[in-house]
Amino acid sequence: MSDSYEIRPFEEGDEAGILATFNEVFAGTDSNLGQRSLEYWRWAYPANPAGIRAWVAVREGEIACHYASQPSFVDIDGEERIFGQIIDSMVHPAHGRGLKRPGLFVETAQRMLAATCGPDKDLVTYGW
């Protein structure tokens, strides 16, 4: 599947496409979410003191998938480590594969998690 998509870390300029996909996927499904704003996205990701953990799958300039965690500093026996909570992750309906495995969502997740999780990286990454 990834042959026709570029799967990579977030780059400056991806924000508008991420928000367009987020709002397409979520805004109509949960009245508590509403439209996600650029201000919120910048606060949650690039402005996060613990860093940014956001990956995208792009095809022909469109953000087809976004997989991200919101990292937080934690103290583990006096050592500062990072826990990342998976949030705001989605695949645009036009790029989904239903139950076929692995789909674009899984491939994007695997790349982000391989790059950010491990003994010398984020200690824990979790999602609800």
JSON list of C-alpha atoms in Angstrom, two decimals:
[
{"chain": "A", "resi": 1, "resn": "MET", "atom": "CA", "xyz": [0.00, 0.00, 0.00]},
{"chain": "A", "resi": 2, "resn": "SER", "atom": "CA", "xyz": [2.71, 2.52, 0.92]},
{"chain": "A", "resi": 3, "resn": "ASP", "atom": "CA", "xyz": [4.05, 2.47, -2.65]},
{"chain": "A", "resi": 4, "resn": "SER", "atom": "CA", "xyz": [1.52, 5.10, -3.67]},
{"chain": "A", "resi": 5, "resn": "TYR", "atom": "CA", "xyz": [1.84, 7.18, -0.48]},
{"chain": "A", "resi": 6, "resn": "GLU", "atom": "CA", "xyz": [4.67, 9.12, 1.07]},
{"chain": "A", "resi": 7, "resn": "ILE", "atom": "CA", "xyz": [4.70, 8.21, 4.77]},
{"chain": "A", "resi": 8, "resn": "ARG", "atom": "CA", "xyz": [6.85, 10.58, 6.80]},
{"chain": "A", "resi": 9, "resn": "PRO", "atom": "CA", "xyz": [7.13, 12.80, 9.86]},
{"chain": "A", "resi": 10, "resn": "PHE", "atom": "CA", "xyz": [5.11, 16.02, 9.93]},
{"chain": "A", "resi": 11, "resn": "GLU", "atom": "CA", "xyz": [6.67, 18.90, 8.00]},
{"chain": "A", "resi": 12, "resn": "GLU", "atom": "CA", "xyz": [5.88, 22.59, 8.31]},
{"chain": "A", "resi": 13, "resn": "GLY", "atom": "CA", "xyz": [3.04, 23.32, 5.92]},
{"chain": "A", "resi": 14, "resn": "ASP", "atom": "CA", "xyz": [1.17, 20.03, 6.56]},
{"chain": "A", "resi": 15, "resn": "GLU", "atom": "CA", "xyz": [-1.13, 21.66, 9.13]},
{"chain": "A", "resi": 16, "resn": "ALA", "atom": "CA", "xyz": [-3.92, 22.74, 6.77]},
{"chain": "A", "resi": 17, "resn": "GLY", "atom": "CA", "xyz": [-4.13, 19.29, 5.20]},
{"chain": "A", "resi": 18, "resn": "ILE", "atom": "CA", "xyz": [-4.11, 17.56, 8.60]},
{"chain": "A", "resi": 19, "resn": "LEU", "atom": "CA", "xyz": [-6.92, 19.80, 9.81]},
{"chain": "A", "resi": 20, "resn": "ALA", "atom": "CA", "xyz": [-8.94, 19.27, 6.63]},
{"chain": "A", "resi": 21, "resn": "THR", "atom": "CA", "xyz": [-8.70, 15.50, 7.07]},
{"chain": "A", "resi": 22, "resn": "PHE", "atom": "CA", "xyz": [-9.42, 15.70, 10.81]},
{"chain": "A", "resi": 23, "resn": "ASN", "atom": "CA", "xyz": [-12.49, 17.85, 10.24]},
{"chain": "A", "resi": 24, "resn": "GLU", "atom": "CA", "xyz": [-13.70, 15.58, 7.42]},
{"chain": "A", "resi": 25, "resn": "VAL", "atom": "CA", "xyz": [-13.37, 12.49, 9.62]},
{"chain": "A", "resi": 26, "resn": "PHE", "atom": "CA", "xyz": [-14.45, 13.74, 13.05]},
{"chain": "A", "resi": 27, "resn": "ALA", "atom": "CA", "xyz": [-16.33, 17.04, 12.99]},
{"chain": "A", "resi": 28, "resn": "GLY", "atom": "CA", "xyz": [-19.63, 15.54, 11.91]},
{"chain": "A", "resi": 29, "resn": "THR", "atom": "CA", "xyz": [-19.46, 12.49, 14.18]},
{"chain": "A", "resi": 30, "resn": "ASP", "atom": "CA", "xyz": [-19.10, 14.00, 17.66]},
{"chain": "A", "resi": 31, "resn": "SER", "atom": "CA", "xyz": [-20.83, 17.19, 18.74]},
{"chain": "A", "resi": 32, "resn": "ASN", "atom": "CA", "xyz": [-18.15, 17.70, 21.42]},
{"chain": "A", "resi": 33, "resn": "LEU", "atom": "CA", "xyz": [-15.33, 17.90, 18.89]},
{"chain": "A", "resi": 34, "resn": "GLY", "atom": "CA", "xyz": [-16.47, 20.61, 16.51]},
{"chain": "A", "resi": 35, "resn": "GLN", "atom": "CA", "xyz": [-14.01, 21.91, 13.96]},
{"chain": "A", "resi": 36, "resn": "ARG", "atom": "CA", "xyz": [-10.36, 21.65, 15.03]},
{"chain": "A", "resi": 37, "resn": "SER", "atom": "CA", "xyz": [-8.52, 24.96, 14.66]},
{"chain": "A", "resi": 38, "resn": "LEU", "atom": "CA", "xyz": [-4.99, 25.70, 13.52]},
{"chain": "A", "resi": 39, "resn": "GLU", "atom": "CA", "xyz": [-4.37, 27.42, 16.87]},
{"chain": "A", "resi": 40, "resn": "TYR", "atom": "CA", "xyz": [-5.31, 24.26, 18.75]},
{"chain": "A", "resi": 41, "resn": "TRP", "atom": "CA", "xyz": [-3.22, 22.04, 16.48]},
{"chain": "A", "resi": 42, "resn": "ARG", "atom": "CA", "xyz": [-0.13, 24.23, 16.96]},
{"chain": "A", "resi": 43, "resn": "TRP", "atom": "CA", "xyz": [-0.66, 24.20, 20.73]},
{"chain": "A", "resi": 44, "resn": "ALA", "atom": "CA", "xyz": [-1.03, 20.40, 20.84]},
{"chain": "A", "resi": 45, "resn": "TYR", "atom": "CA", "xyz": [1.91, 19.56, 18.57]},
{"chain": "A", "resi": 46, "resn": "PRO", "atom": "CA", "xyz": [4.66, 22.02, 17.56]},
{"chain": "A", "resi": 47, "resn": "ALA", "atom": "CA", "xyz": [4.35, 24.09, 20.77]},
{"chain": "A", "resi": 48, "resn": "ASN", "atom": "CA", "xyz": [4.38, 21.04, 23.05]},
{"chain": "A", "resi": 49, "resn": "PRO", "atom": "CA", "xyz": [7.41, 21.34, 25.40]},
{"chain": "A", "resi": 50, "resn": "ALA", "atom": "CA", "xyz": [7.96, 17.56, 25.16]},
{"chain": "A", "resi": 51, "resn": "GLY", "atom": "CA", "xyz": [8.24, 17.70, 21.36]},
{"chain": "A", "resi": 52, "resn": "ILE", "atom": "CA", "xyz": [6.18, 16.68, 18.38]},
{"chain": "A", "resi": 53, "resn": "ARG", "atom": "CA", "xyz": [5.20, 13.14, 17.41]},
{"chain": "A", "resi": 54, "resn": "ALA", "atom": "CA", "xyz": [3.12, 13.40, 14.26]},
{"chain": "A", "resi": 55, "resn": "TRP", "atom": "CA", "xyz": [3.37, 11.39, 11.05]},
{"chain": "A", "resi": 56, "resn": "VAL", "atom": "CA", "xyz": [1.41, 11.72, 7.85]},
{"chain": "A", "resi": 57, "resn": "ALA", "atom": "CA", "xyz": [0.70, 9.73, 4.72]},
{"chain": "A", "resi": 58, "resn": "VAL", "atom": "CA", "xyz": [0.48, 11.98, 1.69]},
{"chain": "A", "resi": 59, "resn": "ARG", "atom": "CA", "xyz": [-0.78, 11.27, -1.80]},
{"chain": "A", "resi": 60, "resn": "GLU", "atom": "CA", "xyz": [-0.88, 13.91, -4.53]},
{"chain": "A", "resi": 61, "resn": "GLY", "atom": "CA", "xyz": [-0.61, 16.70, -1.94]},
{"chain": "A", "resi": 62, "resn": "GLU", "atom": "CA", "xyz": [-3.50, 15.43, 0.22]},
{"chain": "A", "resi": 63, "resn": "ILE", "atom": "CA", "xyz": [-3.01, 14.30, 3.81]},
{"chain": "A", "resi": 64, "resn": "ALA", "atom": "CA", "xyz": [-4.58, 10.86, 3.61]},
{"chain": "A", "resi": 65, "resn": "CYS", "atom": "CA", "xyz": [-3.60, 9.78, 7.13]},
{"chain": "A", "resi": 66, "resn": "HIS", "atom": "CA", "xyz": [-2.37, 11.40, 10.34]},
{"chain": "A", "resi": 67, "resn": "TYR", "atom": "CA", "xyz": [-0.99, 9.37, 13.24]},
{"chain": "A", "resi": 68, "resn": "ALA", "atom": "CA", "xyz": [0.26, 11.21, 16.28]},
{"chain": "A", "resi": 69, "resn": "SER", "atom": "CA", "xyz": [0.89, 11.13, 20.00]},
{"chain": "A", "resi": 70, "resn": "GLN", "atom": "CA", "xyz": [0.95, 13.97, 22.47]},
{"chain": "A", "resi": 71, "resn": "PRO", "atom": "CA", "xyz": [4.11, 13.48, 24.51]},
{"chain": "A", "resi": 72, "resn": "SER", "atom": "CA", "xyz": [4.39, 14.42, 28.18]},
{"chain": "A", "resi": 73, "resn": "PHE", "atom": "CA", "xyz": [7.37, 14.48, 30.51]},
{"chain": "A", "resi": 74, "resn": "VAL", "atom": "CA", "xyz": [7.20, 12.04, 33.42]},
{"chain": "A", "resi": 75, "resn": "ASP", "atom": "CA", "xyz": [9.60, 11.38, 36.29]},
{"chain": "A", "resi": 76, "resn": "ILE", "atom": "CA", "xyz": [10.62, 7.73, 36.59]},
{"chain": "A", "resi": 77, "resn": "ASP", "atom": "CA", "xyz": [12.87, 7.20, 39.63]},
{"chain": "A", "resi": 78, "resn": "GLY", "atom": "CA", "xyz": [14.42, 10.64, 39.16]},
{"chain": "A", "resi": 79, "resn": "GLU", "atom": "CA", "xyz": [14.90, 10.25, 35.41]},
{"chain": "A", "resi": 80, "resn": "GLU", "atom": "CA", "xyz": [12.91, 12.39, 32.99]},
{"chain": "A", "resi": 81, "resn": "ARG", "atom": "CA", "xyz": [11.22, 10.22, 30.39]},
{"chain": "A", "resi": 82, "resn": "ILE", "atom": "CA", "xyz": [8.41, 10.66, 27.88]},
{"chain": "A", "resi": 83, "resn": "PHE", "atom": "CA", "xyz": [5.00, 9.02, 27.75]},
{"chain": "A", "resi": 84, "resn": "GLY", "atom": "CA", "xyz": [3.02, 9.62, 24.55]},
{"chain": "A", "resi": 85, "resn": "GLN", "atom": "CA", "xyz": [-0.77, 9.43, 24.32]},
{"chain": "A", "resi": 86, "resn": "ILE", "atom": "CA", "xyz": [-2.07, 8.58, 20.84]},
{"chain": "A", "resi": 87, "resn": "ILE", "atom": "CA", "xyz": [-4.60, 11.24, 19.80]},
{"chain": "A", "resi": 88, "resn": "ASP", "atom": "CA", "xyz": [-6.04, 12.83, 16.65]},
{"chain": "A", "resi": 89, "resn": "SER", "atom": "CA", "xyz": [-5.16, 9.82, 14.52]},
{"chain": "A", "resi": 90, "resn": "MET", "atom": "CA", "xyz": [-7.25, 9.08, 11.44]},
{"chain": "A", "resi": 91, "resn": "VAL", "atom": "CA", "xyz": [-7.35, 8.07, 7.81]},
{"chain": "A", "resi": 92, "resn": "HIS", "atom": "CA", "xyz": [-9.41, 10.03, 5.30]},
{"chain": "A", "resi": 93, "resn": "PRO", "atom": "CA", "xyz": [-12.47, 7.99, 4.21]},
{"chain": "A", "resi": 94, "resn": "ALA", "atom": "CA", "xyz": [-11.41, 8.17, 0.56]},
{"chain": "A", "resi": 95, "resn": "HIS", "atom": "CA", "xyz": [-8.13, 6.40, 1.44]},
{"chain": "A", "resi": 96, "resn": "GLY", "atom": "CA", "xyz": [-9.36, 3.73, 3.84]},
{"chain": "A", "resi": 97, "resn": "ARG", "atom": "CA", "xyz": [-9.30, 0.02, 3.05]},
{"chain": "A", "resi": 98, "resn": "GLY", "atom": "CA", "xyz": [-11.96, -1.13, 5.46]},
{"chain": "A", "resi": 99, "resn": "LEU", "atom": "CA", "xyz": [-10.90, -4.34, 7.15]},
{"chain": "A", "resi": 100, "resn": "LYS", "atom": "CA", "xyz": [-8.11, -5.19, 4.69]},
{"chain": "A", "resi": 101, "resn": "ARG", "atom": "CA", "xyz": [-4.82, -5.47, 6.54]},
{"chain": "A", "resi": 102, "resn": "PRO", "atom": "CA", "xyz": [-2.55, -3.74, 6.89]},
{"chain": "A", "resi": 103, "resn": "GLY", "atom": "CA", "xyz": [-4.17, -0.56, 5.72]},
{"chain": "A", "resi": 104, "resn": "LEU", "atom": "CA", "xyz": [-2.72, 2.93, 5.45]},
{"chain": "A", "resi": 105, "resn": "PHE", "atom": "CA", "xyz": [-3.60, 3.71, 9.08]},
{"chain": "A", "resi": 106, "resn": "VAL", "atom": "CA", "xyz": [-1.60, 0.71, 10.33]},
{"chain": "A", "resi": 107, "resn": "GLU", "atom": "CA", "xyz": [1.38, 1.42, 8.07]},
{"chain": "A", "resi": 108, "resn": "THR", "atom": "CA", "xyz": [1.54, 5.06, 9.18]},
{"chain": "A", "resi": 109, "resn": "ALA", "atom": "CA", "xyz": [1.22, 4.02, 12.84]},
{"chain": "A", "resi": 110, "resn": "GLN", "atom": "CA", "xyz": [3.99, 1.43, 12.52]},
{"chain": "A", "resi": 111, "resn": "ARG", "atom": "CA", "xyz": [6.39, 3.98, 11.04]},
{"chain": "A", "resi": 112, "resn": "MET", "atom": "CA", "xyz": [5.69, 6.59, 13.73]},
{"chain": "A", "resi": 113, "resn": "LEU", "atom": "CA", "xyz": [5.91, 4.08, 16.57]},
{"chain": "A", "resi": 114, "resn": "ALA", "atom": "CA", "xyz": [9.14, 2.53, 15.25]},
{"chain": "A", "resi": 115, "resn": "ALA", "atom": "CA", "xyz": [10.72, 5.99, 15.10]},
{"chain": "A", "resi": 116, "resn": "THR", "atom": "CA", "xyz": [9.56, 7.21, 18.51]},
{"chain": "A", "resi": 117, "resn": "CYS", "atom": "CA", "xyz": [9.23, 4.21, 20.87]},
{"chain": "A", "resi": 118, "resn": "GLY", "atom": "CA", "xyz": [11.92, 2.21, 22.56]},
{"chain": "A", "resi": 119, "resn": "PRO", "atom": "CA", "xyz": [14.36, 2.04, 25.47]},
{"chain": "A", "resi": 120, "resn": "ASP", "atom": "CA", "xyz": [16.27, 5.14, 24.34]},
{"chain": "A", "resi": 121, "resn": "LYS", "atom": "CA", "xyz": [13.17, 6.92, 22.99]},
{"chain": "A", "resi": 122, "resn": "ASP", "atom": "CA", "xyz": [9.66, 7.41, 24.39]},
{"chain": "A", "resi": 123, "resn": "LEU", "atom": "CA", "xyz": [9.26, 4.97, 27.26]},
{"chain": "A", "resi": 124, "resn": "VAL", "atom": "CA", "xyz": [5.50, 4.43, 26.85]},
{"chain": "A", "resi": 125, "resn": "THR", "atom": "CA", "xyz": [3.04, 5.19, 24.07]},
{"chain": "A", "resi": 126, "resn": "TYR", "atom": "CA", "xyz": [-0.61, 4.42, 24.66]},
{"chain": "A", "resi": 127, "resn": "GLY", "atom": "CA", "xyz": [-4.03, 5.15, 23.31]},
{"chain": "A", "resi": 128, "resn": "TRP", "atom": "CA", "xyz": [-7.60, 4.74, 24.47]}
]
